[in-house]
C-alpha cells in the first residue's frame, strides 16, 4: 500500500522519481515526477510496449487472461465484428504471402545477386524475413485465400481501365512490415534494378490492418534494444535499417519513405528519451529533418532530446556503415547536432543578423518554435534564452562595429 518509488522505465535517471500509488481504490496510478509519465495499469502496459490506442481492447483482454480476471464483454456491433474479422483475415493473408516471398528469393538468381551486392547476410534475410515478389508468384498461395482478401490486403490491384487483376508487387525485394506483436500488417517492396520509371520503394496501400503513417519498419526487431537503451535511431530506407542492425546498431527504425509522422514519434517517445534522426542529405531529407524537429518540439517532455546526424560526403547510413563500420558510425552519432543547435540553425537560415529586419525575422521564428513546446517547460525556457542570446549577440556585435566606424571628434 501507499506510494512506492523506483527509477522511471520511460527515461534514464539515477535518482528514483517514478511513483506507484496502490491504495486509492479505483484511483490507483503511476506518475513520474521527472518526465511526467502518468496513467493506470492498462496505460502502463500500453506505454511500455509502445502500443497505439487502437490496441486498448486487446491489452485489456490480455491482462484479464494473465491475471484470471473475468470480463463482462460488451457485445460488439455486427459492423465491429465484421471489421475485426476482416482485419485478421488480411493479417493471415499477409503472413502467408510473407512466407511465400521469403521462400521465393532463393529461386531467382537476379534477386540473390542484388542481395549479395548490397551485403545483406543470411542472418539479416531471416531476421527481417526478406523475400522476392516475382511475377504472378501469388498464384502459389493456398486456394483458401480468396481473391477479394488479396485485394483488401493490398497484395493485388484491380486495373481501373479493364477490370483485370494483377499483383501489386512485381520484381521487387520484399520487406514485411510488422506490428508490435510481430503480425505482418503490410509490405514494402524495393526495385532491384534502378529505373526512373518506377518508384524505388512501393508500400502496401492503406488497409484495415495497415496505416502508413503509423507503421515503423524495423520497430519489431528494434523495440527491445530501444527500450533497454532508451534511445532510437531513425533513418529513411529499409536497407539502411537492415544494414545498421547487421552491423550492430540494433536501435534503427524507418518511416516508410521520408514521411516521419507524429504517430511515429509518439510511438518512439513512449519507449525512449533520445532520438537520433539521420535522413539523406537531399532536399527531401532536409525537409524531413525540419518536420521531425517541429514534431519533436510539440511532443517532447523535459529530459527527452532529439539529435540530427549529417553523414560526410552525402552518404546514407547503409553506405556509411558498410564503408566505415560501427565505431565510425557511433562517432558520427556523438558528433550530431542537438535539437537546440538544429533549431538555432533553422532560426538563422537565410538571414543576416547584422541587419535589423533580419533580426526581427529571427525573433519571429523563435516565437514560432518555442510556441510549439507544450510539455517541456524547462527546455522551452532554456531554448528561448539561448536563441534570444544568439540574436542579441549579433546585434551587440553590429553595434560595436558601428561605434568603431564613427569619426573621432576630439
Tab-separated table of C-alpha atoms in Angstrom:
chain	number	residue	atom	x	y	z
A	1	UNK	CA	0.000	0.000	0.000
A	2	UNK	CA	0.901	3.675	-0.120
A	3	UNK	CA	3.321	5.265	-2.563
A	4	UNK	CA	6.235	3.230	-3.861
A	5	UNK	CA	9.173	4.780	-5.686
A	6	UNK	CA	11.639	3.500	-8.246
A	7	UNK	CA	13.577	4.596	-11.323
A	8	UNK	CA	11.342	5.507	-14.245
A	9	UNK	CA	11.193	2.992	-17.117
A	10	UNK	CA	10.370	5.771	-19.567
A	11	UNK	CA	13.529	7.862	-19.178
A	12	UNK	CA	17.095	7.495	-17.917
A	13	UNK	CA	17.616	8.577	-14.324
A	14	UNK	CA	19.783	7.732	-11.334
A	15	UNK	CA	17.532	9.007	-8.541
A	16	UNK	CA	14.059	7.409	-8.336
A	17	UNK	CA	11.266	9.763	-9.370
A	18	UNK	CA	8.694	7.189	-10.525
A	19	UNK	CA	5.883	6.595	-8.046
A	20	UNK	CA	3.186	3.943	-7.964
A	21	UNK	CA	0.135	4.568	-5.788
A	22	UNK	CA	-1.845	1.442	-4.932
A	23	UNK	CA	-4.143	2.448	-2.074
A	24	UNK	CA	-6.513	4.830	-3.817
A	25	UNK	CA	-9.184	2.308	-4.760
A	26	UNK	CA	-10.247	2.958	-8.320
A	27	UNK	CA	-7.686	5.759	-8.425
A	28	UNK	CA	-4.545	3.574	-8.474
A	29	UNK	CA	-1.988	5.148	-10.786
A	30	UNK	CA	1.668	5.734	-11.610
A	31	UNK	CA	3.358	9.098	-12.020
A	32	UNK	CA	6.902	10.162	-12.885
A	33	UNK	CA	7.964	13.489	-11.404
A	34	UNK	CA	10.876	13.584	-13.829
A	35	UNK	CA	9.305	13.122	-17.256
A	36	UNK	CA	5.617	13.474	-16.434
A	37	UNK	CA	4.502	9.972	-17.491
A	38	UNK	CA	1.169	9.218	-15.843
A	39	UNK	CA	-1.611	6.674	-16.004
A	40	UNK	CA	-3.126	3.473	-14.687
A	41	UNK	CA	-2.146	-0.159	-15.083
A	42	UNK	CA	-3.533	-0.576	-18.582
A	43	UNK	CA	-1.927	2.650	-19.774
A	44	UNK	CA	1.393	1.487	-18.324
A	45	UNK	CA	1.184	-1.778	-20.247
A	46	UNK	CA	0.425	0.083	-23.471
A	47	UNK	CA	3.171	2.673	-22.977
A	48	UNK	CA	5.874	0.193	-22.006
A	49	UNK	CA	5.092	-1.799	-25.152
A	50	UNK	CA	4.638	1.267	-27.348
A	51	UNK	CA	1.147	0.271	-28.430
A	52	UNK	CA	-1.287	2.641	-30.175
A	53	UNK	CA	-4.676	3.481	-28.642
A	54	UNK	CA	-6.365	1.090	-31.060
A	55	UNK	CA	-4.788	-1.818	-29.150
A	56	UNK	CA	-6.523	-0.878	-25.875
A	57	UNK	CA	-9.212	-3.613	-26.073
A	58	UNK	CA	-6.690	-6.346	-26.836
A	59	UNK	CA	-4.451	-5.213	-23.945
A	60	UNK	CA	-7.407	-5.357	-21.561
A	61	UNK	CA	-8.165	-8.897	-22.679
A	62	UNK	CA	-4.520	-9.963	-22.389
A	63	UNK	CA	-4.230	-8.598	-18.831
A	64	UNK	CA	-7.537	-10.164	-17.820
A	65	UNK	CA	-6.373	-13.544	-19.092
A	66	UNK	CA	-2.965	-13.202	-17.445
A	67	UNK	CA	-4.459	-12.477	-14.016
A	68	UNK	CA	-7.601	-14.645	-14.371
A	69	UNK	CA	-9.950	-11.685	-14.162
A	70	UNK	CA	-13.393	-12.298	-15.669
A	71	UNK	CA	-14.538	-9.669	-18.141
A	72	UNK	CA	-18.075	-8.542	-18.793
A	73	UNK	CA	-17.727	-8.176	-22.516
A	74	UNK	CA	-19.942	-5.582	-24.144
A	75	UNK	CA	-21.399	-7.125	-27.234
A	76	UNK	CA	-19.798	-5.653	-30.306
A	77	UNK	CA	-21.931	-4.402	-33.140
A	78	UNK	CA	-22.131	-6.517	-36.302
A	79	UNK	CA	-20.064	-3.855	-38.077
A	80	UNK	CA	-17.307	-4.011	-35.437
A	81	UNK	CA	-17.226	-7.791	-35.575
A	82	UNK	CA	-17.027	-7.743	-39.362
A	83	UNK	CA	-14.256	-5.158	-39.318
A	84	UNK	CA	-12.138	-7.144	-36.840
A	85	UNK	CA	-12.659	-10.377	-38.724
A	86	UNK	CA	-11.689	-8.690	-41.989
A	87	UNK	CA	-8.585	-7.249	-40.363
A	88	UNK	CA	-7.497	-10.661	-39.073
A	89	UNK	CA	-8.161	-12.196	-42.481
A	90	UNK	CA	-5.849	-9.607	-44.040
A	91	UNK	CA	-3.131	-10.305	-41.454
A	92	UNK	CA	-3.389	-14.032	-42.162
A	93	UNK	CA	-3.092	-13.439	-45.916
A	94	UNK	CA	-0.058	-11.208	-45.332
A	95	UNK	CA	1.584	-13.900	-43.208
A	96	UNK	CA	1.090	-16.456	-45.982
A	97	UNK	CA	2.440	-14.034	-48.583
A	98	UNK	CA	5.496	-13.272	-46.431
A	99	UNK	CA	6.337	-16.966	-46.237
A	100	UNK	CA	5.849	-17.312	-49.991
A	101	UNK	CA	8.008	-14.279	-50.818
A	102	UNK	CA	10.726	-15.476	-48.433
A	103	UNK	CA	10.911	-18.918	-49.997
A	104	UNK	CA	10.816	-17.393	-53.473
A	105	UNK	CA	14.033	-15.386	-53.005
A	106	UNK	CA	16.359	-18.371	-53.445
A	107	UNK	CA	14.693	-19.276	-56.755
A	108	UNK	CA	15.713	-16.065	-58.518
A	109	UNK	CA	19.424	-15.527	-59.234
A	110	UNK	CA	18.903	-11.858	-60.152
A	111	UNK	CA	17.333	-11.138	-56.755
A	112	UNK	CA	20.055	-13.110	-54.943
A	113	UNK	CA	22.727	-11.220	-56.860
A	114	UNK	CA	21.173	-7.921	-55.786
A	115	UNK	CA	21.024	-9.038	-52.148
A	116	UNK	CA	24.671	-10.077	-52.324
A	117	UNK	CA	25.665	-6.771	-53.940
A	118	UNK	CA	24.094	-4.910	-51.020
A	119	UNK	CA	25.989	-7.015	-48.498
A	120	UNK	CA	22.870	-8.440	-46.846
A	121	UNK	CA	23.700	-11.522	-44.777
A	122	UNK	CA	21.650	-14.686	-44.486
A	123	UNK	CA	21.009	-13.824	-40.853
A	124	UNK	CA	19.535	-10.471	-41.840
A	125	UNK	CA	17.390	-12.129	-44.502
A	126	UNK	CA	16.000	-14.383	-41.798
A	127	UNK	CA	15.634	-11.655	-39.155
A	128	UNK	CA	13.682	-9.334	-41.450
A	129	UNK	CA	12.068	-12.159	-43.469
A	130	UNK	CA	13.256	-10.578	-46.715
A	131	UNK	CA	11.797	-12.139	-49.840
A	132	UNK	CA	11.194	-11.561	-53.526
A	133	UNK	CA	7.991	-10.916	-55.450
A	134	UNK	CA	8.321	-12.375	-58.919
A	135	UNK	CA	5.576	-12.020	-61.479
A	136	UNK	CA	2.388	-13.900	-60.515
A	137	UNK	CA	4.058	-15.581	-57.515
A	138	UNK	CA	0.841	-15.128	-55.518
A	139	UNK	CA	-0.732	-17.808	-57.683
A	140	UNK	CA	1.081	-20.229	-55.373
A	141	UNK	CA	-0.873	-19.106	-52.301
A	142	UNK	CA	-3.383	-21.578	-50.833
A	143	UNK	CA	-6.710	-21.518	-52.667
A	144	UNK	CA	-8.425	-20.904	-49.349
A	145	UNK	CA	-7.210	-17.286	-49.529
A	146	UNK	CA	-9.825	-15.522	-51.610
A	147	UNK	CA	-9.116	-13.051	-54.376
A	148	UNK	CA	-11.168	-10.465	-52.505
A	149	UNK	CA	-8.913	-10.841	-49.469
A	150	UNK	CA	-5.763	-10.304	-51.541
A	151	UNK	CA	-7.258	-7.108	-52.929
A	152	UNK	CA	-8.345	-5.939	-49.462
A	153	UNK	CA	-4.810	-6.637	-48.206
A	154	UNK	CA	-3.256	-4.563	-50.977
A	155	UNK	CA	-1.444	-7.593	-52.371
A	156	UNK	CA	-3.362	-7.380	-55.602
A	157	UNK	CA	-4.842	-4.460	-57.538
A	158	UNK	CA	-7.731	-4.006	-59.945
A	159	UNK	CA	-6.921	-2.340	-63.256
A	160	UNK	CA	-9.358	0.573	-63.499
A	161	UNK	CA	-9.362	0.542	-67.305
A	162	UNK	CA	-10.300	-3.088	-67.997
A	163	UNK	CA	-11.044	-4.613	-64.570
A	164	UNK	CA	-8.171	-7.094	-64.781
A	165	UNK	CA	-6.415	-8.115	-61.558
A	166	UNK	CA	-2.658	-8.034	-61.112
A	167	UNK	CA	-0.084	-8.439	-58.329
A	168	UNK	CA	0.710	-5.120	-56.639
A	169	UNK	CA	4.352	-6.099	-56.114
A	170	UNK	CA	6.344	-7.393	-59.072
A	171	UNK	CA	10.118	-7.859	-59.419
A	172	UNK	CA	10.718	-6.307	-56.024
A	173	UNK	CA	12.694	-7.256	-52.944
A	174	UNK	CA	10.061	-7.638	-50.247
A	175	UNK	CA	10.268	-6.389	-46.663
A	176	UNK	CA	7.372	-7.428	-44.396
A	177	UNK	CA	6.169	-4.664	-42.081
A	178	UNK	CA	5.177	-5.938	-38.647
A	179	UNK	CA	3.203	-4.509	-35.759
A	180	UNK	CA	4.493	-4.620	-32.186
A	181	UNK	CA	3.348	-8.217	-31.785
A	182	UNK	CA	5.101	-9.413	-34.934
A	183	UNK	CA	1.993	-9.720	-37.105
A	184	UNK	CA	2.665	-8.853	-40.749
A	185	UNK	CA	0.407	-5.879	-41.474
A	186	UNK	CA	1.863	-4.841	-44.826
A	187	UNK	CA	4.867	-4.837	-47.130
A	188	UNK	CA	7.469	-2.535	-48.571
A	189	UNK	CA	8.955	-3.587	-51.909
A	190	UNK	CA	12.183	-2.260	-53.431
A	191	UNK	CA	13.126	-2.482	-57.096
A	192	UNK	CA	16.322	-4.476	-57.698
A	193	UNK	CA	17.254	-2.615	-60.900
A	194	UNK	CA	17.170	1.163	-60.542
A	195	UNK	CA	14.805	2.655	-63.090
A	196	UNK	CA	13.433	6.187	-63.044
A	197	UNK	CA	10.121	4.904	-64.424
A	198	UNK	CA	9.350	3.142	-61.139
A	199	UNK	CA	9.340	4.271	-57.525
A	200	UNK	CA	12.324	2.885	-55.638
A	201	UNK	CA	10.058	1.728	-52.809
A	202	UNK	CA	6.427	0.703	-53.077
A	203	UNK	CA	4.409	0.252	-49.890
A	204	UNK	CA	1.157	-1.537	-49.238
A	205	UNK	CA	-1.786	0.778	-49.791
A	206	UNK	CA	-3.897	1.700	-46.762
A	207	UNK	CA	-5.897	-1.251	-45.454
A	208	UNK	CA	-7.799	-2.173	-42.307
A	209	UNK	CA	-4.526	-3.586	-40.946
A	210	UNK	CA	-2.011	-1.102	-42.332
A	211	UNK	CA	-1.683	2.660	-41.922
A	212	UNK	CA	1.495	4.007	-43.497
A	213	UNK	CA	1.674	6.969	-41.124
A	214	UNK	CA	1.577	4.666	-38.084
A	215	UNK	CA	3.942	1.844	-39.051
A	216	UNK	CA	7.695	1.902	-38.443
A	217	UNK	CA	9.833	-0.524	-40.405
A	218	UNK	CA	12.161	-2.414	-38.080
A	219	UNK	CA	10.444	-1.445	-34.826
A	220	UNK	CA	9.511	-5.042	-34.037
A	221	UNK	CA	13.177	-6.033	-34.395
A	222	UNK	CA	14.480	-2.917	-32.601
A	223	UNK	CA	11.994	-2.454	-29.768
A	224	UNK	CA	13.877	-4.436	-27.129
A	225	UNK	CA	17.129	-2.529	-27.720
A	226	UNK	CA	15.283	0.792	-27.877
A	227	UNK	CA	13.606	0.142	-24.539
A	228	UNK	CA	16.820	-1.115	-22.991
A	229	UNK	CA	18.900	1.897	-24.041
A	230	UNK	CA	16.047	4.444	-24.026
A	231	UNK	CA	17.435	5.566	-27.381
A	232	UNK	CA	16.348	5.173	-31.019
A	233	UNK	CA	17.831	5.872	-34.455
A	234	UNK	CA	15.508	6.972	-37.275
A	235	UNK	CA	16.657	6.594	-40.889
A	236	UNK	CA	14.919	6.714	-44.274
A	237	UNK	CA	15.261	3.401	-46.073
A	238	UNK	CA	14.602	-0.223	-45.294
A	239	UNK	CA	18.124	-1.181	-46.343
A	240	UNK	CA	19.512	1.481	-44.007
A	241	UNK	CA	17.714	-0.292	-41.168
A	242	UNK	CA	18.793	-3.774	-42.253
A	243	UNK	CA	22.466	-2.895	-42.655
A	244	UNK	CA	22.624	-0.935	-39.406
A	245	UNK	CA	21.145	-3.881	-37.496
A	246	UNK	CA	23.500	-6.250	-39.294
A	247	UNK	CA	26.468	-4.102	-38.228
A	248	UNK	CA	25.394	-3.955	-34.578
A	249	UNK	CA	23.231	-0.812	-34.481
A	250	UNK	CA	20.084	-2.507	-33.205
A	251	UNK	CA	18.107	0.678	-32.470
A	252	UNK	CA	17.424	1.598	-36.103
A	253	UNK	CA	13.921	2.076	-37.499
A	254	UNK	CA	12.498	3.849	-40.528
A	255	UNK	CA	9.352	5.611	-41.532
A	256	UNK	CA	8.044	4.402	-44.861
A	257	UNK	CA	9.695	6.941	-47.129
A	258	UNK	CA	10.795	10.322	-45.789
A	259	UNK	CA	7.385	10.843	-44.169
A	260	UNK	CA	8.019	10.614	-40.412
A	261	UNK	CA	4.747	11.420	-38.697
A	262	UNK	CA	3.610	12.438	-35.227
A	263	UNK	CA	2.200	8.919	-34.828
A	264	UNK	CA	5.690	7.518	-35.433
A	265	UNK	CA	7.191	9.928	-32.931
A	266	UNK	CA	4.568	9.227	-30.262
A	267	UNK	CA	5.365	5.546	-30.603
A	268	UNK	CA	9.069	6.186	-30.066
A	269	UNK	CA	8.683	8.689	-27.228
A	270	UNK	CA	6.768	6.176	-25.116
A	271	UNK	CA	9.822	3.928	-25.353
A	272	UNK	CA	12.784	6.303	-25.435
A	273	UNK	CA	14.184	9.635	-24.305
A	274	UNK	CA	16.701	10.180	-27.100
A	275	UNK	CA	16.039	10.022	-30.847
A	276	UNK	CA	18.746	10.340	-33.497
A	277	UNK	CA	17.463	11.424	-36.898
A	278	UNK	CA	19.669	10.554	-39.860
A	279	UNK	CA	17.937	11.379	-43.114
A	280	UNK	CA	19.519	11.635	-46.551
A	281	UNK	CA	21.341	14.846	-47.443
A	282	UNK	CA	19.000	15.679	-50.329
A	283	UNK	CA	16.179	18.233	-50.362
A	284	UNK	CA	13.566	15.695	-49.250
A	285	UNK	CA	15.769	14.540	-46.378
A	286	UNK	CA	16.360	18.100	-45.215
A	287	UNK	CA	12.633	18.776	-45.288
A	288	UNK	CA	12.007	15.586	-43.305
A	289	UNK	CA	14.530	16.667	-40.656
A	290	UNK	CA	12.813	20.031	-40.194
A	291	UNK	CA	9.419	18.373	-39.885
A	292	UNK	CA	10.798	15.850	-37.388
A	293	UNK	CA	12.277	18.642	-35.275
A	294	UNK	CA	8.993	20.540	-35.226
A	295	UNK	CA	7.034	17.409	-34.314
A	296	UNK	CA	9.529	16.620	-31.568
A	297	UNK	CA	9.101	20.077	-30.033
A	298	UNK	CA	5.362	19.540	-29.818
A	299	UNK	CA	5.539	16.104	-28.179
A	300	UNK	CA	8.714	16.081	-26.076
A	301	UNK	CA	8.882	16.143	-22.290
A	302	UNK	CA	11.692	17.634	-20.238
A	303	UNK	CA	14.520	15.106	-20.227
A	304	UNK	CA	13.876	13.993	-23.805
A	305	UNK	CA	16.018	15.131	-26.699
A	306	UNK	CA	16.478	14.785	-30.437
A	307	UNK	CA	19.781	14.801	-32.296
A	308	UNK	CA	20.420	15.274	-36.002
A	309	UNK	CA	23.142	13.364	-37.815
A	310	UNK	CA	24.773	14.623	-41.025
A	311	UNK	CA	26.965	11.955	-42.580
A	312	UNK	CA	30.020	13.072	-44.578
A	313	UNK	CA	30.185	13.087	-48.378
A	314	UNK	CA	26.398	12.800	-48.647
A	315	UNK	CA	26.475	9.113	-47.735
A	316	UNK	CA	23.326	7.410	-46.497
A	317	UNK	CA	23.512	5.147	-43.396
A	318	UNK	CA	23.672	1.964	-45.488
A	319	UNK	CA	26.659	3.232	-47.470
A	320	UNK	CA	28.370	4.713	-44.440
A	321	UNK	CA	28.143	1.651	-42.184
A	322	UNK	CA	29.415	-0.628	-44.954
A	323	UNK	CA	32.370	1.635	-45.750
A	324	UNK	CA	33.363	2.733	-42.259
A	325	UNK	CA	31.911	0.296	-39.727
A	326	UNK	CA	30.116	0.537	-36.388
A	327	UNK	CA	32.723	2.515	-34.405
A	328	UNK	CA	32.831	5.271	-37.004
A	329	UNK	CA	29.021	5.316	-37.071
A	330	UNK	CA	28.931	5.715	-33.290
A	331	UNK	CA	31.391	8.600	-33.592
A	332	UNK	CA	29.058	10.305	-36.062
A	333	UNK	CA	26.208	9.973	-33.558
A	334	UNK	CA	28.374	11.574	-30.893
A	335	UNK	CA	29.093	14.499	-33.238
A	336	UNK	CA	25.423	15.020	-34.105
A	337	UNK	CA	23.675	18.359	-33.604
A	338	UNK	CA	21.489	18.690	-30.525
A	339	UNK	CA	17.883	19.768	-31.053
A	340	UNK	CA	18.686	23.267	-29.775
A	341	UNK	CA	21.545	23.595	-32.291
A	342	UNK	CA	19.335	22.377	-35.128
A	343	UNK	CA	16.652	24.929	-34.208
A	344	UNK	CA	19.265	27.687	-33.910
A	345	UNK	CA	20.424	26.932	-37.456
A	346	UNK	CA	16.821	26.983	-38.670
A	347	UNK	CA	16.199	30.324	-36.947
A	348	UNK	CA	19.148	31.982	-38.672
A	349	UNK	CA	18.898	30.172	-42.029
A	350	UNK	CA	18.991	32.661	-44.894
A	351	UNK	CA	19.166	35.664	-42.556
A	352	UNK	CA	21.876	38.246	-41.956
A	353	UNK	CA	21.670	39.068	-38.268
A	354	UNK	CA	23.679	42.203	-38.860
A	355	UNK	CA	20.507	43.622	-40.427
A	356	UNK	CA	17.731	44.763	-38.075
A	357	UNK	CA	14.954	43.473	-40.314
A	358	UNK	CA	16.512	40.005	-40.396
A	359	UNK	CA	16.946	40.049	-36.626
A	360	UNK	CA	13.230	40.790	-36.350
A	361	UNK	CA	12.511	37.821	-38.608
A	362	UNK	CA	14.731	35.637	-36.436
A	363	UNK	CA	12.843	36.710	-33.305
A	364	UNK	CA	9.554	35.834	-35.014
A	365	UNK	CA	10.928	32.398	-35.857
A	366	UNK	CA	11.999	31.937	-32.243
A	367	UNK	CA	8.470	32.702	-31.080
A	368	UNK	CA	7.102	30.202	-33.594
A	369	UNK	CA	9.376	27.380	-32.493
A	370	UNK	CA	9.047	27.923	-28.744
A	371	UNK	CA	5.251	28.198	-29.036
A	372	UNK	CA	5.193	24.591	-30.250
A	373	UNK	CA	6.679	23.300	-26.987
A	374	UNK	CA	3.775	22.150	-24.837
A	375	UNK	CA	5.097	19.599	-22.332
A	376	UNK	CA	8.730	20.599	-21.698
A	377	UNK	CA	8.595	23.907	-19.799
A	378	UNK	CA	12.231	23.847	-18.684
A	379	UNK	CA	13.526	23.188	-22.198
A	380	UNK	CA	11.215	25.870	-23.552
A	381	UNK	CA	12.753	28.486	-21.252
A	382	UNK	CA	16.301	27.331	-21.934
A	383	UNK	CA	15.810	27.266	-25.711
A	384	UNK	CA	14.205	30.713	-25.809
A	385	UNK	CA	17.065	32.118	-23.731
A	386	UNK	CA	19.718	30.523	-25.966
A	387	UNK	CA	18.132	31.720	-29.191
A	388	UNK	CA	17.464	35.251	-27.941
A	389	UNK	CA	21.081	35.496	-26.770
A	390	UNK	CA	22.164	34.438	-30.250
A	391	UNK	CA	20.245	37.289	-31.837
A	392	UNK	CA	21.260	39.769	-29.123
A	393	UNK	CA	24.925	38.858	-29.554
A	394	UNK	CA	24.667	39.544	-33.282
A	395	UNK	CA	23.009	42.878	-32.560
A	396	UNK	CA	25.687	43.766	-29.997
A	397	UNK	CA	28.495	42.894	-32.389
A	398	UNK	CA	26.966	45.107	-35.062
A	399	UNK	CA	26.624	47.995	-32.578
A	400	UNK	CA	30.293	47.622	-31.680
A	401	UNK	CA	31.272	47.718	-35.366
A	402	UNK	CA	29.189	50.846	-35.917
A	403	UNK	CA	30.777	52.531	-32.893
A	404	UNK	CA	34.234	51.805	-34.297
A	405	UNK	CA	33.259	53.413	-37.607
A	406	UNK	CA	32.181	56.730	-36.028
A	407	UNK	CA	34.650	59.540	-36.611
A	408	UNK	CA	36.657	60.842	-33.651
A	409	UNK	CA	35.573	64.367	-32.566
A	410	UNK	CA	38.430	65.252	-30.242
